[in-house]
Coordinates of C-alpha atoms in Angstrom, one line a residue:
Chain A
M1 CA 0.0 0.0 0.0
D2 CA 2.2 2.8 -1.2
G3 CA -0.3 5.4 -2.3
R4 CA 0.7 4.7 -6.0
R5 CA -2.2 2.4 -6.6
G6 CA -4.8 3.3 -9.2
G7 CA -4.9 6.3 -11.5
A8 CA -2.2 4.7 -13.6
G9 CA -1.0 6.6 -16.6
H10 CA 0.3 5.1 -19.8
G11 CA 3.9 4.7 -18.5
M12 CA 2.7 3.0 -15.4
R13 CA 0.5 0.6 -17.4
R14 CA 3.5 -0.2 -19.6
R15 CA 5.7 -0.8 -16.6
E16 CA 3.1 -3.1 -15.1
W17 CA 3.1 -5.1 -18.3
T18 CA 6.8 -5.4 -18.6
M19 CA 7.1 -6.5 -15.0
S20 CA 4.3 -9.0 -15.1
A21 CA 4.8 -10.4 -18.6
P22 CA 7.7 -12.8 -17.9
S23 CA 6.1 -14.8 -15.1
L24 CA 2.5 -14.3 -16.4
G25 CA 3.5 -15.6 -19.8
W26 CA 5.5 -18.5 -18.4
L27 CA 2.6 -19.6 -16.1
V28 CA 0.0 -19.3 -18.9
V29 CA 2.1 -21.5 -21.3
F30 CA 3.3 -24.1 -18.8
F31 CA 0.5 -24.1 -16.3
A32 CA -2.8 -22.7 -17.5
I33 CA -2.7 -24.1 -21.0
P34 CA -1.6 -27.6 -20.1
T35 CA -4.2 -27.8 -17.3
T36 CA -7.0 -26.7 -19.6
Y37 CA -5.7 -28.9 -22.4
I38 CA -6.3 -32.0 -20.2
L39 CA -10.0 -31.3 -20.2
V40 CA -10.0 -31.0 -24.0
L41 CA -8.0 -34.3 -24.4
S42 CA -10.5 -36.2 -22.2
F43 CA -13.1 -35.7 -25.0
R44 CA -10.9 -37.2 -27.7
P45 CA -11.0 -40.9 -28.5
A46 CA -8.0 -43.2 -27.5
N47 CA -5.7 -44.4 -30.2
P48 CA -5.4 -48.2 -30.0
L49 CA -1.7 -47.8 -30.7
G50 CA -1.4 -45.4 -27.7
G51 CA -1.9 -41.7 -27.5
V52 CA -4.8 -39.7 -28.9
G53 CA -7.0 -40.6 -31.9
E54 CA -8.9 -38.4 -34.4
G55 CA -12.2 -36.7 -33.8
W56 CA -14.2 -36.4 -30.6
S57 CA -15.7 -39.0 -28.2
L58 CA -17.3 -39.4 -24.8
E59 CA -15.9 -42.9 -24.4
S60 CA -13.3 -41.9 -21.7
W61 CA -16.0 -40.2 -19.6
R62 CA -18.3 -43.2 -19.9
R63 CA -15.4 -45.4 -18.7
V64 CA -14.4 -43.4 -15.7
F65 CA -18.0 -43.7 -14.4
Q66 CA -18.0 -47.5 -14.7
P67 CA -18.5 -49.3 -11.3
E68 CA -15.0 -50.8 -11.4
Y69 CA -13.7 -47.3 -10.7
Y70 CA -16.0 -46.7 -7.7
A71 CA -14.0 -48.7 -5.2
I72 CA -10.9 -46.7 -6.2
Y73 CA -12.8 -43.3 -5.8
A74 CA -14.2 -44.5 -2.4
R75 CA -10.7 -45.6 -1.2
T76 CA -9.1 -42.3 -2.3
A77 CA -11.8 -40.4 -0.4
W78 CA -11.7 -42.3 2.8
I79 CA -7.9 -42.5 3.0
S80 CA -7.5 -38.7 2.3
G81 CA -10.4 -37.8 4.7
A82 CA -8.9 -40.0 7.5
A83 CA -5.4 -38.6 6.9
T84 CA -6.8 -35.0 7.1
A85 CA -8.8 -35.8 10.3
I86 CA -5.8 -37.4 12.0
C87 CA -3.5 -34.6 11.0
L88 CA -5.8 -32.0 12.5
L89 CA -6.3 -34.1 15.7
L90 CA -2.5 -34.4 16.2
G91 CA -1.5 -31.0 14.8
T92 CA -3.8 -28.9 17.0
P93 CA -2.2 -30.0 20.4
V94 CA 1.3 -29.6 18.9
A95 CA 0.5 -26.1 17.6
Y96 CA -1.1 -25.2 20.9
T97 CA 2.0 -26.4 22.8
M98 CA 4.3 -24.4 20.5
A99 CA 2.2 -21.2 20.8
R100 CA 2.3 -21.4 24.6
A101 CA 6.0 -22.3 24.9
P102 CA 8.6 -19.8 25.9
A103 CA 10.4 -18.2 22.9
R104 CA 13.5 -20.4 22.9
T105 CA 11.6 -23.7 23.2
R106 CA 9.2 -22.4 20.5
A107 CA 12.1 -21.7 18.1
W108 CA 13.4 -25.2 18.7
L109 CA 10.0 -26.9 18.2
L110 CA 9.5 -24.9 15.0
T111 CA 12.8 -26.1 13.6
L112 CA 12.0 -29.7 14.7
V113 CA 8.7 -29.5 12.8
V114 CA 10.3 -28.0 9.7
V115 CA 13.1 -30.5 9.3
P116 CA 11.0 -33.5 8.4
F117 CA 8.9 -31.1 6.2
W118 CA 12.1 -30.5 4.1
T119 CA 13.4 -34.0 4.2
N120 CA 13.3 -35.7 0.8
F121 CA 9.9 -37.2 0.1
L122 CA 11.2 -40.5 -1.2
V123 CA 13.5 -40.8 1.9
R124 CA 10.6 -40.3 4.2
I125 CA 8.5 -43.0 2.4
F126 CA 11.5 -45.3 2.3
A127 CA 12.1 -45.0 6.0
W128 CA 8.6 -46.3 6.6
K129 CA 9.0 -49.1 4.1
V130 CA 12.0 -50.1 6.2
L131 CA 10.2 -49.8 9.5
L132 CA 7.1 -51.8 8.3
H133 CA 9.2 -54.4 6.4
P134 CA 8.7 -58.0 7.6
D135 CA 12.2 -57.8 9.0
G136 CA 11.7 -54.3 10.3
L137 CA 11.7 -52.9 13.8
I138 CA 7.9 -52.5 14.2
R139 CA 7.2 -56.0 12.9
H140 CA 9.7 -57.5 15.4
L141 CA 8.3 -55.4 18.2
F142 CA 4.7 -56.2 17.5
G143 CA 5.6 -59.9 17.0
A144 CA 7.5 -60.0 20.3
L145 CA 4.5 -58.4 22.1
R146 CA 2.3 -61.0 20.4
L147 CA 0.1 -58.1 19.0
I148 CA 0.1 -59.6 15.6
G149 CA 0.5 -63.0 14.2
P150 CA 3.4 -64.0 11.9
E151 CA 1.2 -64.1 8.9
V152 CA 0.1 -60.5 9.1
S153 CA 1.9 -58.0 6.8
L154 CA 2.2 -54.4 7.8
L155 CA 3.1 -53.3 4.3
N156 CA 0.9 -53.4 1.2
R157 CA -2.4 -52.4 2.8
P158 CA -4.4 -49.1 2.9
E159 CA -3.6 -48.5 6.6
A160 CA 0.1 -48.3 5.6
V161 CA -0.7 -45.7 3.1
L162 CA -2.7 -43.8 5.7
L163 CA 0.1 -43.9 8.2
V164 CA 2.7 -42.6 5.7
L165 CA 0.3 -39.9 4.5
V166 CA -0.1 -38.7 8.1
Y167 CA 3.7 -38.8 8.5
T168 CA 4.3 -36.8 5.3
Y169 CA 1.7 -34.1 5.7
L170 CA 1.5 -33.6 9.5
P171 CA 4.1 -30.8 9.3
F172 CA 2.0 -29.1 6.6
A173 CA -0.9 -29.2 9.1
I174 CA 1.0 -28.0 12.1
L175 CA 2.5 -24.9 10.6
P176 CA -0.8 -23.0 9.6
I177 CA -2.5 -24.1 12.9
Y178 CA 0.6 -22.8 14.8
A179 CA 0.4 -19.5 12.8
A180 CA -3.2 -19.1 13.9
A181 CA -2.6 -20.1 17.5
D182 CA 0.4 -17.7 17.7
S183 CA -1.9 -14.7 17.1
F184 CA -4.7 -16.1 19.4
D185 CA -5.2 -14.2 22.7
F186 CA -4.7 -16.9 25.4
G187 CA -6.2 -14.4 27.9
L188 CA -9.6 -15.5 26.4
L189 CA -9.0 -19.0 27.7
E190 CA -8.4 -17.7 31.2
A191 CA -11.5 -15.6 30.9
A192 CA -13.6 -18.6 29.9
R193 CA -12.2 -20.5 32.8
D194 CA -13.0 -17.7 35.2
L195 CA -16.5 -17.7 33.9
G196 CA -16.8 -21.3 34.9
A197 CA -16.0 -23.2 31.7
S198 CA -14.2 -26.5 32.1
R199 CA -10.7 -26.7 30.5
F200 CA -12.2 -28.9 27.8
S201 CA -15.1 -26.7 26.9
A202 CA -12.9 -23.6 27.0
I203 CA -10.7 -25.3 24.4
V204 CA -13.6 -26.4 22.3
R205 CA -15.7 -23.3 22.5
V206 CA -13.1 -20.6 22.6
F207 CA -9.7 -21.8 21.3
L208 CA -10.9 -23.9 18.3
P209 CA -13.2 -21.2 16.9
G210 CA -10.4 -18.7 17.4
I211 CA -8.0 -20.6 15.2
R212 CA -10.6 -21.9 12.7
R213 CA -8.9 -20.2 9.7
G214 CA -5.7 -22.0 10.5
L215 CA -7.5 -25.3 10.8
G216 CA -9.2 -24.7 7.4
V217 CA -5.9 -24.0 5.7
A218 CA -4.3 -27.0 7.5
A219 CA -7.1 -29.3 6.3
L220 CA -6.6 -28.1 2.7
L221 CA -2.9 -28.6 2.9
V222 CA -3.4 -32.3 3.8
L223 CA -6.5 -33.1 1.9
I224 CA -5.4 -31.8 -1.5
P225 CA -2.1 -33.6 -1.8
A226 CA -3.6 -36.7 -0.2
L227 CA -6.3 -36.8 -2.9
G228 CA -3.6 -36.6 -5.5
S229 CA -1.3 -39.3 -3.8
Y230 CA 0.5 -41.4 -6.2
L231 CA 3.9 -42.2 -4.8
I232 CA 2.9 -43.4 -1.3
P233 CA 0.3 -46.0 -2.4
D234 CA 2.8 -47.0 -5.1
L235 CA 5.6 -47.7 -2.6
V236 CA 3.9 -48.9 0.5
G237 CA 0.3 -49.7 -0.6
G238 CA 0.5 -52.7 -2.9
T239 CA -2.3 -53.7 -5.2
R240 CA -5.0 -53.4 -2.5
S241 CA -4.4 -49.6 -2.0
V242 CA -4.5 -48.3 -5.5
M243 CA -5.7 -44.6 -5.5
V244 CA -6.8 -42.3 -8.3
G245 CA -3.3 -41.0 -8.8
N246 CA -2.0 -44.5 -9.5
K247 CA -4.7 -45.1 -12.0
I248 CA -3.8 -41.9 -13.8
T249 CA -0.2 -43.0 -14.1
Q250 CA -1.2 -46.5 -15.1
R251 CA -3.4 -45.2 -17.9
A252 CA -0.8 -42.7 -19.1
F253 CA 2.3 -45.0 -19.0
T254 CA 1.3 -48.6 -19.0
D255 CA -1.8 -48.5 -21.2
R256 CA -0.9 -45.3 -23.0
N257 CA -4.6 -44.4 -23.0
W258 CA -4.2 -40.7 -22.7
P259 CA -7.8 -39.6 -23.0
E260 CA -8.8 -41.8 -20.1
A261 CA -5.8 -40.5 -18.1
A262 CA -7.0 -37.0 -18.9
A263 CA -10.6 -37.7 -17.9
L264 CA -9.4 -39.2 -14.5
A265 CA -7.2 -36.1 -14.0
S266 CA -10.1 -33.8 -14.8
L267 CA -12.2 -35.6 -12.2
L268 CA -9.4 -35.3 -9.6
T269 CA -9.1 -31.5 -10.4
V270 CA -12.8 -31.1 -9.6
A271 CA -12.3 -33.2 -6.4
V272 CA -9.5 -30.8 -5.4
F273 CA -11.3 -27.6 -6.2
V274 CA -14.5 -28.3 -4.3
P275 CA -12.9 -28.3 -0.8
L276 CA -10.6 -25.5 -1.9
L277 CA -13.4 -23.1 -2.8
A278 CA -15.5 -24.3 0.2
V279 CA -12.7 -23.1 2.6
L280 CA -11.6 -20.0 0.7
R281 CA -15.1 -18.7 0.0
R282 CA -16.4 -19.1 3.6
P283 CA -17.6 -15.7 4.9
G284 CA -15.1 -14.1 7.2
S285 CA -12.2 -15.9 5.6
E286 CA -9.3 -13.8 4.4
A287 CA -7.4 -16.6 2.9
G288 CA -6.1 -15.7 -0.5
R289 CA -5.5 -12.0 -0.4
Chain B
M1 CA -4.4 -21.4 32.9
K2 CA -1.4 -23.6 32.4
A3 CA -1.0 -25.7 29.3
G4 CA -2.3 -29.1 30.2
W5 CA -0.3 -32.3 30.0
L6 CA -2.2 -33.8 27.1
P7 CA -0.9 -31.3 24.4
R8 CA 2.6 -31.6 25.7
V9 CA 2.6 -35.4 25.7
T10 CA 1.1 -35.4 22.2
T11 CA 3.8 -33.0 21.0
L12 CA 6.5 -35.3 22.4
L13 CA 5.0 -38.4 20.8
V14 CA 4.6 -36.5 17.5
L15 CA 8.3 -35.6 17.6
V16 CA 9.2 -39.2 18.3
F17 CA 7.0 -40.2 15.4
F18 CA 8.8 -37.6 13.1
Y19 CA 12.3 -38.6 14.0
L20 CA 12.2 -42.4 14.7
P21 CA 12.2 -43.4 11.0
I22 CA 14.9 -40.9 10.2
L23 CA 17.0 -42.2 13.1
I24 CA 16.6 -45.8 12.0
L25 CA 17.8 -44.9 8.5
V26 CA 20.9 -43.1 9.8
L27 CA 21.8 -45.9 12.1
G28 CA 21.3 -48.5 9.4
S29 CA 23.6 -46.6 7.1
F30 CA 26.5 -47.3 9.5
N31 CA 25.7 -50.9 10.1
T32 CA 27.1 -54.0 8.5
S33 CA 23.8 -55.9 8.6
R34 CA 21.6 -55.7 5.5
T35 CA 18.4 -55.7 7.4
I36 CA 17.7 -53.1 10.0
G37 CA 16.8 -54.3 13.5
V38 CA 19.5 -57.0 13.3
R39 CA 22.6 -56.0 15.1
G40 CA 25.8 -55.7 13.2
D41 CA 29.1 -53.8 13.4
F42 CA 30.0 -50.2 12.6
T43 CA 30.9 -49.7 8.9
L44 CA 31.4 -47.1 6.3
Q45 CA 31.2 -49.6 3.4
W46 CA 27.8 -48.4 2.2
Y47 CA 29.1 -44.9 1.8
V48 CA 32.1 -46.2 -0.1
R49 CA 29.8 -48.1 -2.4
L50 CA 27.6 -45.1 -2.8
V51 CA 30.4 -42.9 -3.9
R52 CA 31.6 -45.6 -6.3
D53 CA 28.1 -46.1 -7.7
R54 CA 28.4 -44.5 -11.2
N55 CA 24.6 -44.4 -11.8
V56 CA 24.0 -42.5 -8.6
M57 CA 26.8 -40.0 -9.2
E58 CA 25.6 -39.4 -12.8
A59 CA 22.1 -38.8 -11.5
L60 CA 23.4 -36.5 -8.9
S61 CA 25.3 -34.5 -11.5
T62 CA 22.2 -34.3 -13.7
S63 CA 20.1 -33.1 -10.7
L64 CA 22.7 -30.5 -9.8
Q65 CA 22.9 -29.1 -13.3
I66 CA 19.1 -29.0 -13.7
G67 CA 18.8 -27.5 -10.2
A68 CA 21.3 -24.7 -11.1
V69 CA 19.5 -23.7 -14.3
V70 CA 16.1 -23.9 -12.6
T71 CA 17.2 -21.8 -9.6
L72 CA 18.6 -19.1 -11.8
L73 CA 15.5 -18.9 -14.0
S74 CA 12.9 -19.2 -11.3
T75 CA 14.7 -16.7 -9.0
V76 CA 14.7 -14.0 -11.7
L77 CA 11.1 -14.8 -12.8
G78 CA 9.8 -15.1 -9.3
T79 CA 11.5 -12.0 -8.0
V80 CA 10.1 -9.9 -10.9
A81 CA 6.7 -11.4 -10.3
A82 CA 6.8 -10.5 -6.6
L83 CA 7.8 -6.9 -7.4
A84 CA 4.9 -6.6 -9.9
L85 CA 2.4 -8.2 -7.4
H86 CA 3.6 -5.9 -4.6
R87 CA 3.7 -2.7 -6.7
F88 CA 0.4 -2.9 -8.6
R89 CA -3.1 -3.7 -7.3
T90 CA -5.0 -4.2 -10.5
R91 CA -7.2 -6.9 -11.9
M92 CA -4.3 -8.2 -13.9
Q93 CA -2.4 -8.7 -10.7
R94 CA -5.3 -10.7 -9.2
I95 CA -5.1 -13.1 -12.1
H96 CA -1.3 -13.0 -11.9
Y97 CA -1.5 -13.9 -8.1
G98 CA -3.9 -16.7 -8.8
L99 CA -1.6 -18.2 -11.4
V100 CA 1.4 -17.8 -9.1
Y101 CA -0.4 -19.5 -6.3
A102 CA -2.0 -22.4 -8.2
P103 CA 1.1 -24.5 -8.9
V104 CA 1.7 -24.6 -5.1
V105 CA -1.8 -26.0 -4.4
V106 CA -2.4 -28.3 -7.4
P107 CA -1.3 -32.0 -6.6
D108 CA 1.9 -33.0 -8.3
V109 CA 0.2 -35.8 -10.2
L110 CA -2.1 -33.3 -12.0
M111 CA 0.8 -31.0 -12.9
G112 CA 2.8 -34.0 -14.1
I113 CA 0.2 -35.5 -16.3
S114 CA -0.9 -32.2 -17.8
L115 CA 2.7 -31.2 -18.6
L116 CA 3.4 -34.7 -20.1
L117 CA 0.4 -34.6 -22.3
F118 CA 1.1 -31.0 -23.3
F119 CA 4.7 -31.7 -24.2
A120 CA 3.7 -34.8 -26.1
S121 CA 1.0 -32.9 -28.0
V122 CA 3.2 -30.0 -29.1
G123 CA 6.0 -32.5 -30.0
F124 CA 8.5 -31.3 -27.5
R125 CA 11.1 -34.0 -26.8
L126 CA 11.2 -35.2 -23.2
G127 CA 14.5 -34.9 -21.5
R128 CA 16.5 -32.4 -19.4
A129 CA 14.9 -29.4 -21.1
S130 CA 11.4 -30.6 -20.3
I131 CA 12.4 -31.2 -16.7
V132 CA 13.8 -27.7 -16.5
L133 CA 10.6 -26.1 -17.9
A134 CA 8.4 -28.1 -15.5
H135 CA 10.6 -27.3 -12.5
V136 CA 10.7 -23.6 -13.2
T137 CA 6.9 -23.6 -13.4
F138 CA 6.5 -24.5 -9.7
C139 CA 9.8 -23.1 -8.4
L140 CA 9.0 -19.6 -9.6
S141 CA 5.8 -19.7 -7.5
Y142 CA 7.7 -20.5 -4.3
V143 CA 10.3 -17.8 -5.0
A144 CA 7.6 -15.2 -5.7
L145 CA 5.7 -16.0 -2.5
V146 CA 8.8 -15.9 -0.3
V147 CA 10.0 -12.6 -1.9
L148 CA 6.5 -11.1 -1.7
A149 CA 6.3 -11.9 2.0
R150 CA 9.7 -10.1 2.5
L151 CA 8.5 -7.1 0.4
Q152 CA 5.5 -6.7 2.6
E153 CA 7.9 -5.9 5.5
F154 CA 9.8 -3.5 3.3
D155 CA 9.6 0.2 4.3
E156 CA 8.6 2.1 1.2
T157 CA 9.8 5.4 2.6
L158 CA 13.4 4.2 2.1
M159 CA 12.8 4.3 -1.6
E160 CA 11.2 7.8 -1.4
A161 CA 14.2 8.9 0.6
A162 CA 16.5 7.6 -2.1
Y163 CA 14.5 9.5 -4.8
D164 CA 14.6 12.7 -2.7
L165 CA 18.4 12.4 -2.4
G166 CA 18.6 12.4 -6.2
A167 CA 18.8 8.7 -7.0
T168 CA 17.4 7.5 -10.3
R169 CA 15.0 4.6 -10.3
T170 CA 17.7 2.1 -11.3
Q171 CA 20.0 3.4 -8.6
A172 CA 17.3 3.2 -6.0
V173 CA 16.4 -0.4 -7.0
V174 CA 20.0 -1.6 -7.2
R175 CA 21.3 0.2 -4.1
V176 CA 18.4 0.3 -1.7
L177 CA 15.7 -2.3 -2.7
L178 CA 17.8 -5.2 -3.8
P179 CA 20.2 -5.2 -0.8
L180 CA 17.3 -5.1 1.6
L181 CA 15.5 -7.7 -0.4
G182 CA 18.6 -9.8 -0.7
P183 CA 18.0 -12.3 2.1
G184 CA 14.5 -12.9 0.9
I185 CA 15.7 -13.5 -2.7
L186 CA 18.4 -15.8 -1.3
A187 CA 15.9 -17.8 0.8
G188 CA 13.7 -18.1 -2.3
A189 CA 16.6 -19.3 -4.4
L190 CA 17.6 -21.9 -1.8
L191 CA 14.0 -23.0 -1.7
A192 CA 13.8 -23.3 -5.5
F193 CA 17.1 -25.3 -5.5
T194 CA 15.9 -27.7 -2.8
I195 CA 12.5 -28.3 -4.3
S196 CA 14.0 -28.9 -7.8
L197 CA 16.5 -31.3 -6.3
D198 CA 13.8 -33.1 -4.3
D199 CA 11.0 -33.4 -6.9
F200 CA 10.1 -36.9 -8.0
V201 CA 6.5 -37.0 -9.1
I202 CA 6.5 -34.2 -11.7
T203 CA 10.0 -35.2 -12.9
F204 CA 8.9 -38.8 -13.3
F205 CA 6.2 -37.7 -15.7
V206 CA 8.2 -35.4 -17.9
A207 CA 11.7 -37.0 -17.8
G208 CA 11.3 -39.4 -20.7
P209 CA 13.6 -42.4 -21.0
G210 CA 16.8 -40.4 -21.3
A211 CA 17.2 -38.2 -18.2
T212 CA 17.7 -39.7 -14.7
T213 CA 17.7 -37.3 -11.8
L214 CA 18.7 -38.3 -8.3
P215 CA 15.2 -38.8 -7.0
I216 CA 14.4 -41.0 -10.0
S217 CA 17.5 -43.1 -9.3
V218 CA 16.5 -43.3 -5.6
Y219 CA 13.1 -44.5 -6.7
S220 CA 14.4 -47.3 -8.7
M221 CA 16.8 -48.3 -5.9
I222 CA 13.8 -48.4 -3.5
R223 CA 11.8 -50.5 -6.0
Y224 CA 14.5 -52.8 -7.1
G225 CA 16.6 -53.4 -4.0
R226 CA 20.1 -52.4 -2.8
P227 CA 18.9 -51.2 0.6
P228 CA 22.0 -50.4 2.6
V229 CA 23.3 -48.1 -0.2
I230 CA 19.9 -46.2 0.0
Y231 CA 20.4 -45.9 3.8
A232 CA 23.7 -44.1 3.1
L233 CA 22.2 -41.9 0.3
S234 CA 19.2 -41.1 2.6
T235 CA 21.5 -40.1 5.4
V236 CA 23.5 -37.8 3.1
L237 CA 20.2 -36.2 1.9
I238 CA 19.0 -35.8 5.5
A239 CA 22.2 -34.1 6.4
L240 CA 21.8 -31.8 3.5
T241 CA 18.3 -31.0 4.7
F242 CA 19.6 -30.0 8.1
V243 CA 22.2 -27.7 6.5
S244 CA 19.7 -26.1 4.1
V245 CA 17.0 -25.5 6.8
W246 CA 19.7 -23.9 8.9
M247 CA 20.8 -21.7 6.0
V248 CA 17.2 -20.6 5.0
Q249 CA 16.4 -19.8 8.6
R250 CA 19.6 -17.7 8.9
A251 CA 18.8 -15.9 5.6
T252 CA 15.2 -15.1 6.6
Q253 CA 15.8 -14.4 10.3
R254 CA 18.3 -11.6 9.7
R255 CA 15.5 -9.1 9.6
T256 CA 15.8 -5.3 9.8
P257 CA 18.1 -4.7 12.8
A258 CA 16.1 -4.1 16.0

């Protein structure tokens, strides 16, 4: 806000164009056009030899609404939803602790949360593949405690995907909740307690509404990438945990049926934008700008 | 009201949850046993094998070269984008902001598949060049957002003062704005480099058969065996993460002197 806004003359307008053109042009060519193009491709017929055929067709859209896909959509939805719920449930107390900690402890906690966030994605997944492996630590531990029988595998099941999703995206959830909790006035909690609220109801009725914007952003930051998961089910999920992202890859690379891959990708785009708009459009929300 | 015990215990457990897998990998990389959990002796042999692994070293060099070009391009594009977004509040900038923000939000699979099909349709050969184009597209967004955040703390009166003292616009930008913005741009550049080096999903889509980056090589190691060498490689990557987090924090925390 520098008082130079609006009332732009010709020179001003030209400067704005010169400064915006490079990034705007780049993003239009390599983001906006490819993303829109996917939708166009989904209405083309598949070429039996791989790739895209001539003319137009609704075949791909008919196919993605076949019952054989429903189990995959349902699985994608429940795994992503559960991952989001668990991340909020674990992230909120962590963010609360961070916001109430003394400055030095807080800086340490922040760093400790940020490091896994920056650790290579493949390395993090691989670490769990090692831990859950039949010869791995957790398997040995559970076996020794007789919690699970020798025939039970911890890998290659949807629960493994859920676990690794939570591991991967929990830092993404903690940071926005912490940012919201950091600007929350904790005096309000004292006030609620003085007025006779129990600790629990003070948290639920004062603290949680106070940080709801942070919770909304946190939910999006988990839900959106979770809906688009591809690598985690691919590496720890096995055949019983296939999600939409895996199907897109399979259609694109294995079957080379690009229109169907494009139709699936378009569906996923819709699935991602619905919660996004729901959170961003909520009255009183200032997310965005 | 004191913070209760439940949040603190949860925090502690979450930190254990975060670091246990990392710790296991690091320990495994120094252990003679091939399977973790089985006790063996201390060894550096996996690191020796890693360094002698030609595929890994070539992939690393590819990744570093791509990362360097991507960092340069996306830092310039992202910084200019941030300056435009900060300076002007027009409808064009609202669209601009939406486009800058979108690649950060959209799942990698979607960006990967749309770029793949786009490149294939226009007949662009997949390889290092397509990887660079894809990486710049999301890295420039991160740079722009980091620099924009830094710009919002910038005191505009400093620029006015420079003009009043007779500086031309170029002089004011080069001698006042850029030095103050420097740490933000540096943090953005580091971020771009890290993200480029780290990316697997989008790269996997647009790499084609020719170009193998480090994450692609790690992926095939995970899928097709050679565990202890991956432990060593993971440990190196984790160590690099610690260093870069420390550097980014130093770059961003040196705010205007109190």
